[in-house]
Coordinates of C-alpha atoms and ligand atoms in Angstrom, one line a residue:
M17 CA 30.5 -37.9 0.8
E18 CA 27.6 -36.9 -1.3
K19 CA 26.0 -33.4 -0.4
I20 CA 22.5 -34.6 0.0
S21 CA 19.1 -32.3 0.8
V22 CA 17.1 -33.4 4.3
K23 CA 14.7 -33.8 1.7
A24 CA 16.4 -36.7 -0.1
A25 CA 18.4 -38.4 3.4
R26 CA 15.1 -39.1 4.7
Q27 CA 14.1 -41.8 1.4
A28 CA 14.8 -44.4 2.3
T29 CA 16.6 -45.1 -1.3
A30 CA 19.3 -42.9 0.9
I31 CA 20.2 -45.6 3.2
G32 CA 23.6 -46.8 3.5
H33 CA 25.0 -43.9 1.6
N34 CA 27.2 -41.9 3.3
V35 CA 26.1 -38.3 3.5
L36 CA 27.1 -35.0 4.0
V37 CA 24.1 -32.8 5.9
Q38 CA 23.6 -29.3 6.3
G39 CA 21.3 -27.4 8.3
W40 CA 19.4 -26.0 11.4
I41 CA 18.6 -27.5 14.3
R42 CA 14.7 -27.4 15.3
T43 CA 15.5 -30.3 18.5
R44 CA 17.9 -31.7 20.7
R45 CA 17.1 -34.6 22.9
D46 CA 19.3 -36.2 25.2
S47 CA 18.9 -40.1 25.8
K48 CA 20.2 -41.7 29.1
G49 CA 22.4 -44.0 27.2
G50 CA 24.6 -41.6 26.9
F51 CA 24.2 -39.7 22.7
S52 CA 21.4 -37.2 21.6
F53 CA 18.4 -36.9 18.7
L54 CA 18.8 -34.2 16.9
E55 CA 16.1 -33.2 14.4
V56 CA 17.7 -30.9 11.3
N57 CA 15.7 -28.8 9.5
D58 CA 17.4 -27.5 6.4
G59 CA 14.0 -26.4 3.8
S60 CA 13.6 -28.8 1.3
C61 CA 10.9 -30.0 2.9
L62 CA 8.8 -30.2 5.8
A63 CA 10.1 -32.8 8.2
N64 CA 13.2 -33.1 9.8
L65 CA 15.9 -35.3 9.7
Q66 CA 17.1 -37.5 12.6
I67 CA 20.5 -37.2 13.5
V68 CA 22.2 -39.9 16.1
A69 CA 25.1 -38.1 17.9
E70 CA 26.8 -40.9 19.7
G71 CA 28.6 -39.7 23.3
S72 CA 31.8 -40.5 21.5
L73 CA 32.3 -37.7 18.8
P74 CA 35.4 -35.5 20.4
N75 CA 32.9 -32.7 21.0
Y76 CA 30.1 -34.4 22.1
E77 CA 30.7 -32.5 25.8
S78 CA 31.3 -29.4 24.2
E79 CA 29.2 -28.9 21.5
V80 CA 26.9 -31.0 20.5
K81 CA 25.1 -31.2 24.4
H82 CA 24.9 -27.1 24.2
L83 CA 22.8 -27.3 20.7
V84 CA 19.8 -26.2 20.8
A85 CA 17.0 -23.8 18.1
G86 CA 18.6 -22.6 15.6
C87 CA 22.2 -23.6 15.8
S88 CA 23.2 -24.3 12.4
V89 CA 25.3 -27.5 11.7
A90 CA 27.2 -29.8 8.5
I91 CA 26.6 -33.4 9.7
E92 CA 29.0 -36.3 8.2
G93 CA 27.6 -39.6 8.5
E94 CA 26.3 -43.0 7.2
V95 CA 22.3 -42.7 6.5
K96 CA 20.1 -45.4 8.3
A97 CA 16.8 -47.3 8.1
S98 CA 14.9 -45.4 11.7
G99 CA 13.0 -47.6 14.2
G100 CA 11.4 -44.6 15.0
K101 CA 8.1 -43.1 14.2
G102 CA 7.2 -40.2 11.4
Q103 CA 10.7 -41.1 9.6
V104 CA 12.0 -44.6 7.7
T105 CA 15.4 -43.3 8.1
E106 CA 18.3 -41.5 10.3
V107 CA 21.4 -40.1 9.7
L108 CA 24.6 -41.8 12.2
A109 CA 27.0 -38.7 12.8
K110 CA 30.7 -39.5 12.0
S111 CA 31.4 -35.9 12.4
L112 CA 29.3 -32.9 13.3
K113 CA 30.9 -29.4 12.8
V114 CA 28.7 -26.2 14.9
L115 CA 28.7 -23.6 12.0
G116 CA 26.8 -20.8 14.4
M117 CA 25.6 -21.4 17.5
A118 CA 22.1 -19.5 18.4
D119 CA 21.7 -17.9 22.1
P120 CA 18.7 -19.7 23.7
E121 CA 18.2 -16.7 25.8
T122 CA 17.9 -13.9 22.7
Y123 CA 16.7 -16.1 19.8
P124 CA 13.1 -15.4 19.1
L125 CA 12.5 -18.6 18.4
Q126 CA 11.9 -21.0 20.7
K127 CA 9.7 -23.9 20.9
K128 CA 6.5 -22.2 21.8
Q129 CA 4.3 -21.5 19.6
H130 CA 4.1 -17.2 18.0
S131 CA 1.1 -15.8 16.8
L132 CA 1.1 -15.1 13.2
E133 CA 1.7 -11.4 13.8
K134 CA 4.2 -11.6 15.8
L135 CA 6.0 -13.9 13.3
R136 CA 5.6 -10.5 10.8
E137 CA 8.3 -8.5 13.3
W138 CA 10.5 -11.2 12.8
A139 CA 10.0 -11.5 8.3
H140 CA 14.6 -12.4 8.7
L141 CA 13.4 -15.6 10.9
R142 CA 9.8 -16.5 10.3
P143 CA 11.1 -18.4 6.9
R144 CA 12.6 -21.2 9.8
T145 CA 9.1 -22.4 10.9
N146 CA 7.3 -24.5 9.7
T147 CA 4.5 -22.5 8.6
F148 CA 6.7 -20.3 6.2
G149 CA 8.5 -22.9 4.9
A150 CA 5.3 -24.1 4.0
V151 CA 4.1 -21.5 2.4
T152 CA 7.4 -20.3 0.4
R153 CA 7.4 -24.1 -1.0
V154 CA 3.5 -24.1 -1.9
R155 CA 3.8 -20.0 -3.4
N156 CA 7.3 -21.7 -5.2
C157 CA 5.0 -24.3 -6.7
V158 CA 2.3 -21.7 -7.3
S159 CA 5.1 -19.7 -9.7
R160 CA 6.4 -22.4 -11.4
S161 CA 3.2 -23.7 -12.3
I162 CA 2.0 -20.6 -13.7
H163 CA 4.9 -20.2 -16.1
N164 CA 4.4 -24.0 -16.6
F165 CA 1.3 -23.5 -18.3
F166 CA 1.4 -20.8 -20.0
Q167 CA 4.6 -22.5 -22.1
E168 CA 2.9 -25.2 -22.3
D169 CA 0.0 -23.4 -24.3
G170 CA 2.4 -21.3 -26.8
F171 CA 2.3 -18.3 -24.5
L172 CA 4.7 -15.6 -25.1
Y173 CA 6.6 -14.0 -21.4
I174 CA 6.4 -11.1 -21.8
H175 CA 8.0 -7.7 -19.2
T176 CA 6.0 -4.9 -19.0
P177 CA 7.5 -1.9 -17.1
I178 CA 7.5 -1.9 -13.7
I179 CA 8.0 2.2 -14.0
T180 CA 5.3 3.7 -15.7
A181 CA 4.2 7.6 -17.0
S182 CA 1.0 6.8 -17.9
D183 CA -2.3 6.5 -14.9
C184 CA -3.3 3.3 -17.0
E185 CA -6.6 2.2 -15.3
G186 CA -7.2 5.6 -14.2
A187 CA -8.1 3.3 -11.9
G188 CA -5.5 2.3 -8.5
A189 CA -3.7 5.0 -6.8
M190 CA -0.4 4.9 -7.4
F191 CA 3.0 4.9 -5.5
R192 CA 4.9 8.3 -7.6
V193 CA 8.5 7.3 -8.4
T194 CA 10.8 10.6 -8.4
T195 CA 14.3 12.6 -8.1
L196 CA 13.6 15.4 -6.9
D197 CA 14.8 17.0 -4.1
L198 CA 11.4 17.3 -1.7
P199 CA 12.6 19.4 0.5
K200 CA 14.1 21.9 -1.8
L201 CA 10.5 21.5 -3.8
A202 CA 9.0 22.3 -0.6
A203 CA 11.1 25.6 0.4
A204 CA 10.8 26.8 -3.3
G205 CA 6.6 26.1 -2.9
P206 CA 4.3 26.0 -5.6
P207 CA 4.1 24.9 -8.4
V208 CA 6.2 21.7 -9.0
K209 CA 8.7 21.7 -11.8
N210 CA 7.5 18.3 -13.5
E211 CA 10.0 18.7 -16.3
L212 CA 12.8 18.9 -14.3
D213 CA 11.7 15.3 -12.9
F214 CA 13.9 12.1 -14.5
F215 CA 11.4 11.1 -17.0
G216 CA 10.4 15.0 -17.9
K217 CA 7.3 14.2 -16.4
P218 CA 5.8 12.7 -13.7
A219 CA 6.4 9.0 -13.2
Y220 CA 4.8 6.4 -10.8
L221 CA 4.8 2.4 -10.3
T222 CA 2.9 0.3 -12.1
V223 CA -0.5 -1.0 -10.9
S224 CA -0.8 -3.3 -14.1
G225 CA 1.2 -4.5 -17.1
Q226 CA -2.1 -5.5 -19.0
L227 CA -2.3 -2.0 -21.2
E228 CA 1.5 -2.9 -22.4
G229 CA 0.0 -6.6 -22.4
E230 CA -2.3 -5.6 -24.8
I231 CA 0.4 -4.3 -27.3
F232 CA 2.1 -7.5 -27.6
A233 CA -1.1 -9.4 -27.6
C234 CA -2.1 -7.2 -30.8
S235 CA 1.5 -8.4 -32.3
L236 CA 2.2 -12.0 -31.2
G237 CA -1.2 -13.9 -30.4
K238 CA -0.9 -15.1 -26.9
I239 CA 1.7 -13.3 -24.0
Y240 CA 1.5 -12.9 -20.0
T241 CA 3.1 -11.0 -17.6
F242 CA 4.2 -12.5 -14.4
G243 CA 5.5 -9.3 -11.8
P244 CA 5.1 -7.0 -9.1
T245 CA 2.2 -4.5 -9.1
F246 CA 1.8 -1.5 -6.5
R247 CA -1.5 0.3 -4.7
A248 CA -0.7 2.9 -3.0
E249 CA -4.2 2.2 -1.2
N250 CA -4.7 3.0 2.2
S251 CA -7.0 0.0 2.5
N252 CA -6.1 -2.0 6.0
T253 CA -7.2 -5.9 5.2
S254 CA -6.8 -9.0 5.0
R255 CA -6.4 -9.1 1.3
H256 CA -4.7 -6.1 0.0
L257 CA -1.1 -6.0 -0.1
S258 CA 0.5 -2.0 -1.3
E259 CA 3.1 -4.7 -3.6
F260 CA 2.0 -7.5 -4.6
W261 CA 2.5 -10.5 -8.1
M262 CA -0.2 -10.3 -10.5
V263 CA 0.1 -12.6 -13.5
E264 CA -1.5 -11.0 -16.7
P265 CA -2.6 -13.0 -19.3
E266 CA -3.6 -11.3 -23.1
M267 CA -5.0 -13.2 -25.8
A268 CA -5.7 -11.7 -29.0
F269 CA -8.9 -13.7 -30.7
Y270 CA -10.5 -14.5 -27.4
E271 CA -14.1 -13.6 -26.7
L272 CA -15.5 -13.4 -22.9
T273 CA -16.0 -16.6 -22.8
D274 CA -13.1 -17.7 -24.2
N275 CA -11.5 -15.8 -21.1
M276 CA -13.6 -17.5 -18.7
D277 CA -12.6 -20.7 -20.3
L278 CA -9.0 -20.2 -19.8
A279 CA -9.5 -18.5 -16.5
E280 CA -11.2 -21.9 -15.1
R281 CA -8.8 -24.1 -16.4
F282 CA -5.9 -22.1 -15.5
L283 CA -6.8 -21.9 -11.7
K284 CA -7.4 -25.9 -11.9
R285 CA -4.5 -26.2 -12.8
I286 CA -2.5 -24.8 -10.4
F287 CA -4.5 -26.1 -7.4
K288 CA -4.0 -29.0 -9.2
D289 CA -0.1 -29.0 -9.1
A290 CA -0.2 -28.2 -5.7
L291 CA -2.1 -30.0 -4.6
E292 CA 0.3 -33.3 -6.3
Q293 CA 3.8 -31.7 -6.0
C294 CA 3.7 -30.4 -2.1
P295 CA 1.1 -33.0 -0.6
E296 CA 3.1 -32.6 2.7
D297 CA 2.9 -28.8 2.8
M298 CA -0.9 -28.9 1.9
A299 CA -1.4 -31.4 4.3
F300 CA 0.2 -29.6 7.3
F301 CA -2.1 -26.6 6.5
N302 CA -5.4 -28.8 6.1
E303 CA -4.3 -29.9 9.6
H304 CA -3.0 -26.8 11.4
Y305 CA -5.0 -24.0 9.5
D306 CA -8.2 -24.8 7.7
K307 CA -9.5 -28.7 7.9
T308 CA -11.4 -28.4 5.2
T309 CA -8.8 -26.8 3.0
L310 CA -7.7 -30.2 0.8
E311 CA -11.4 -31.5 0.6
T312 CA -12.8 -28.2 -1.0
L313 CA -9.7 -28.1 -3.5
Q314 CA -10.3 -31.4 -4.9
K315 CA -13.8 -30.6 -5.3
I316 CA -12.9 -27.3 -6.9
I317 CA -10.9 -29.1 -9.3
A318 CA -13.5 -31.7 -10.4
T319 CA -16.2 -28.8 -10.6
D320 CA -18.0 -26.5 -13.6
F321 CA -17.4 -22.8 -12.4
R322 CA -20.7 -21.1 -11.7
R323 CA -21.4 -18.7 -14.4
L324 CA -23.4 -16.0 -14.1
P325 CA -23.9 -11.6 -14.9
Y326 CA -23.8 -9.6 -12.4
T327 CA -27.8 -8.6 -12.8
E328 CA -28.5 -12.8 -11.7
A329 CA -26.2 -12.1 -9.1
V330 CA -27.4 -9.1 -7.0
E331 CA -31.4 -10.4 -7.6
I332 CA -29.8 -13.8 -5.9
L333 CA -28.7 -11.6 -2.6
E334 CA -31.6 -9.2 -2.5
K335 CA -33.6 -12.2 -2.4
S336 CA -30.8 -13.9 -0.3
G337 CA -32.9 -12.8 3.2
E338 CA -28.9 -11.8 4.4
K339 CA -28.1 -9.0 6.2
F340 CA -25.5 -7.3 4.7
E341 CA -23.4 -4.6 6.1
F342 CA -23.8 -2.8 2.4
P343 CA -26.9 -2.8 0.9
V344 CA -26.8 -4.4 -2.4
K345 CA -29.0 -2.7 -5.3
W346 CA -28.1 -3.1 -9.0
G347 CA -25.1 -1.2 -9.7
I348 CA -23.6 -1.3 -6.8
D349 CA -19.7 -2.2 -6.5
L350 CA -20.5 -5.7 -4.7
Q351 CA -18.4 -5.6 -1.6
S352 CA -16.6 -8.9 0.0
E353 CA -19.5 -10.1 2.3
H354 CA -21.4 -10.7 -1.3
E355 CA -19.0 -11.9 -2.5
R356 CA -18.0 -14.9 -0.1
Y357 CA -21.9 -15.1 0.2
L358 CA -22.6 -15.8 -3.5
T359 CA -19.8 -18.8 -3.5
E360 CA -19.1 -19.7 -0.5
K361 CA -22.9 -20.4 1.0
H362 CA -25.4 -19.6 -2.4
F363 CA -23.3 -22.0 -4.8
Q364 CA -21.0 -23.8 -2.7
V365 CA -18.0 -23.5 -5.6
P366 CA -16.0 -21.1 -7.9
V367 CA -18.2 -18.1 -9.6
I368 CA -17.3 -16.3 -12.4
L369 CA -19.6 -13.4 -12.6
Y370 CA -19.7 -11.1 -15.8
D371 CA -21.5 -8.4 -17.7
Y372 CA -20.9 -5.6 -14.4
P373 CA -22.5 -2.1 -14.8
R374 CA -19.9 -0.3 -17.0
T375 CA -20.1 2.8 -14.8
L376 CA -18.3 0.5 -12.1
K377 CA -15.2 -0.6 -14.7
P378 CA -12.9 1.1 -16.4
F379 CA -12.8 2.5 -20.5
Y380 CA -10.7 -0.6 -22.0
M381 CA -13.4 -3.2 -20.9
R382 CA -16.1 -3.8 -24.4
A383 CA -19.4 -2.7 -23.6
N384 CA -22.5 -4.3 -24.5
D385 CA -25.1 -3.8 -26.7
D386 CA -27.7 -3.2 -24.2
N387 CA -25.9 0.2 -23.0
K388 CA -25.6 -0.8 -19.2
T389 CA -22.9 -3.1 -19.0
V390 CA -19.1 -4.6 -20.1
R391 CA -17.4 -7.5 -20.7
A392 CA -16.0 -7.6 -17.5
M393 CA -15.7 -11.0 -15.4
D394 CA -14.2 -11.6 -11.8
V395 CA -13.5 -15.5 -10.4
L396 CA -14.2 -15.6 -6.7
V397 CA -13.5 -18.2 -4.3
P398 CA -14.6 -19.4 -1.1
K399 CA -12.7 -17.4 2.2
V400 CA -10.9 -15.1 -0.7
G401 CA -13.7 -14.0 -2.7
E402 CA -11.9 -12.0 -5.4
I403 CA -9.3 -13.8 -6.8
I404 CA -9.3 -12.6 -10.7
G405 CA -10.5 -10.0 -12.7
G406 CA -10.5 -9.6 -16.3
S407 CA -12.3 -8.9 -19.2
Q408 CA -12.9 -8.7 -23.3
R409 CA -11.2 -5.6 -24.5
E410 CA -12.9 -2.8 -26.3
E411 CA -11.7 -3.2 -30.0
R412 CA -13.5 -0.6 -31.3
L413 CA -12.5 3.3 -32.0
D414 CA -15.2 4.5 -31.7
V415 CA -16.1 3.2 -29.1
L416 CA -13.0 3.3 -27.1
T417 CA -12.3 7.0 -27.3
Q418 CA -16.1 7.9 -26.4
R419 CA -15.6 5.7 -23.4
M420 CA -12.2 7.9 -22.0
Q421 CA -14.3 10.9 -22.9
D422 CA -16.9 9.7 -20.5
Q423 CA -14.4 8.9 -17.8
H424 CA -12.3 12.5 -18.5
L425 CA -9.5 10.6 -20.0
K426 CA -7.3 12.4 -22.5
P427 CA -7.6 10.4 -25.7
E428 CA -4.0 12.4 -27.0
D429 CA -2.5 10.3 -23.6
Y430 CA -3.3 6.7 -25.0
W431 CA -2.4 7.7 -28.4
W432 CA -0.7 4.4 -29.0
Y433 CA -3.4 2.5 -27.0
L434 CA -5.7 3.8 -29.5
D435 CA -3.2 3.1 -32.6
L436 CA -4.0 -1.1 -31.7
R437 CA -7.5 0.0 -32.5
R438 CA -7.0 1.9 -35.2
F439 CA -4.4 -0.6 -37.4
G440 CA -5.5 -4.4 -37.6
T441 CA -7.7 -4.5 -34.5
V442 CA -8.7 -7.5 -33.6
P443 CA -11.0 -8.7 -30.7
H444 CA -9.0 -10.1 -27.2
A445 CA -9.4 -10.3 -23.6
G446 CA -7.2 -11.2 -20.6
F447 CA -7.3 -10.8 -16.9
G448 CA -4.9 -10.5 -13.4
L449 CA -4.3 -13.0 -10.6
G450 CA -2.8 -11.8 -8.1
L451 CA -0.3 -14.6 -7.3
E452 CA -1.1 -13.8 -3.3
R453 CA -4.8 -14.3 -3.4
A454 CA -4.1 -17.7 -5.2
V455 CA -1.3 -18.8 -2.2
Q456 CA -3.8 -17.4 0.4
F457 CA -6.6 -19.7 -0.9
L458 CA -4.5 -22.6 -1.2
T459 CA -3.0 -22.3 1.9
G460 CA -6.0 -21.3 4.1
M461 CA -3.7 -18.3 5.2
A462 CA -6.4 -15.7 6.7
N463 CA -4.3 -12.9 6.0
I464 CA -2.3 -11.9 2.6
R465 CA 0.8 -10.6 4.6
D466 CA 1.3 -14.3 5.6
V467 CA 1.8 -15.8 2.1
I468 CA 4.5 -13.2 1.1
P469 CA 8.2 -12.8 2.3
F470 CA 8.1 -9.3 3.1
P471 CA 4.2 -7.2 3.0
R472 CA 4.3 -3.7 2.2
T473 CA 1.5 -2.6 4.0
P474 CA 0.6 1.1 4.5
G475 CA 2.6 2.5 7.2
S476 CA 4.8 -0.7 7.0
A477 CA 7.8 -1.5 4.6
E478 CA 10.2 -3.2 7.5
F479 CA 13.0 -5.3 5.6
Ligands
ATP524 P1 -10.1 -5.5 -4.7 O1 -11.1 -5.9 -5.0 O2 -10.2 -7.1 -4.4 O3 -9.3 -4.8 -4.2 P2 -9.7 -5.0 -7.8 O4 -10.8 -5.0 -8.2 O5 -8.8 -4.0 -7.4 O6 -9.0 -6.1 -6.4 P3 -7.7 -6.0 -10.0 O7 -7.3 -4.0 -10.4 O8 -8.8 -6.5 -10.8 O9 -7.9 -5.5 -7.9 O10 -6.8 -7.0 -10.2 C1 -6.7 -8.3 -10.2 C2 -6.5 -9.0 -9.2 O11 -5.2 -8.3 -8.6 C3 -7.1 -9.4 -8.4 O12 -8.5 -9.7 -8.7 C4 -6.7 -9.4 -7.0 O13 -6.2 -11.7 -7.2 C5 -5.2 -9.0 -7.0 N1 -5.2 -7.8 -6.9 C6 -5.8 -6.9 -6.6 N2 -5.2 -5.7 -5.6 C7 -4.7 -6.4 -4.8 C8 -3.9 -5.7 -3.5 N3 -4.5 -4.4 -3.2 N4 -2.8 -7.0 -2.7 C9 -2.8 -8.2 -3.3 N5 -4.0 -8.7 -4.3 C10 -4.4 -8.1 -5.5
MN525 MN1 -11.1 -6.6 -10.2

């Protein structure tokens, strides 16, 4: 007896094998001939395995005929060729053991379709649905693909800290990490004695591993980090989470163009792997969520991304004749509506915008000679908008120190970061890809909360 997954049992090569299959019932259909068809899924693939349970099974009347969606079972039997449509195999059960029943009166996932919003309330059960099974497998595929891409290219995987004492970018709002007794503090009144906190000073959850990533790039060449990041922004959009996963490569001896080349090659690889390795799941998304998904992805893999300076993008937007909610002029931070216009309507391919106004960007981005812009780049894709943000980093000590002062940051707080420029400084660059934005783009899921197992958003951290 060979223990086998639903995926393996569905292959023609399994025919004739005696197997043990374990999973959850999706449906039961009783035949007039006194036997039943069971559809079993175990998460190994989108499709179910058909089980034929004959009336001669000792527990046929007592158990099999009571099986409903959600029950867990272990089936021993022989894989046979199936005459049914949609499958080449089925399993003729020799024994069927019920591991756990599921009361149809109270089990939430009944046959009828539930809205994605409703399913979010059942994050402990939604992985049992077709949609979340497919999302989970695609997300896994992307994660593996990310590691493969960098590992094959000689990048080192670096684990940067999750707790940090520096407000890295001066950018995103941060979650504070503390062991101070808050009620006691409140009772004692101000000032807060930070020196009594766990680390002897305020500490936070990281918004990015970049600054620490730069340390390793500036010693070991090409590195990447891949881990959770946290943003305490109150942005309740379909593209923002308070906790998300970010991949951040950082490369010594790379300039902005090298950075763009890498980002483009990287995205294409991830998309190609998903199409090749999850064809069934991707076809499902194409059919049920967005009929243009497969076509768009194939086109993107085959075409060059459009590269364009911010200044030219603003000109295009100004001349577009579109009615934008936020009016466009040079110097504004582009909104999602502007990004999407460029990539969806104007160019209809992914766009890499670069050379942004320096007032919009953090201190570490390399200043251009025009005194106005920095070597930043954002990769924009249809439907999602920004999927990658990156830059060439400022490697000149004097310029970097000046930029910090301009942004009211204390250079002494970043002494170790400045040391990288003091001792053997090199041109370097990097970027960050939000894993969930990538999965969102691939699957066509409209809301980012549906591509992470347990979404954290303002006011919501259930499970
Ligand atoms: P946005 O403008 O979309 O809010 P950002 O410019 O603040 O993003 P970066 O700091 O450049 O984001 O982060 C790099 C990447 O991380 C983004 O391109 C995006 O893919 C992802 N990302 C950023 N913030 C979030 C978030 N709150 N939830 C999910 N992904 C995010
Ligand atoms: Mn960005």
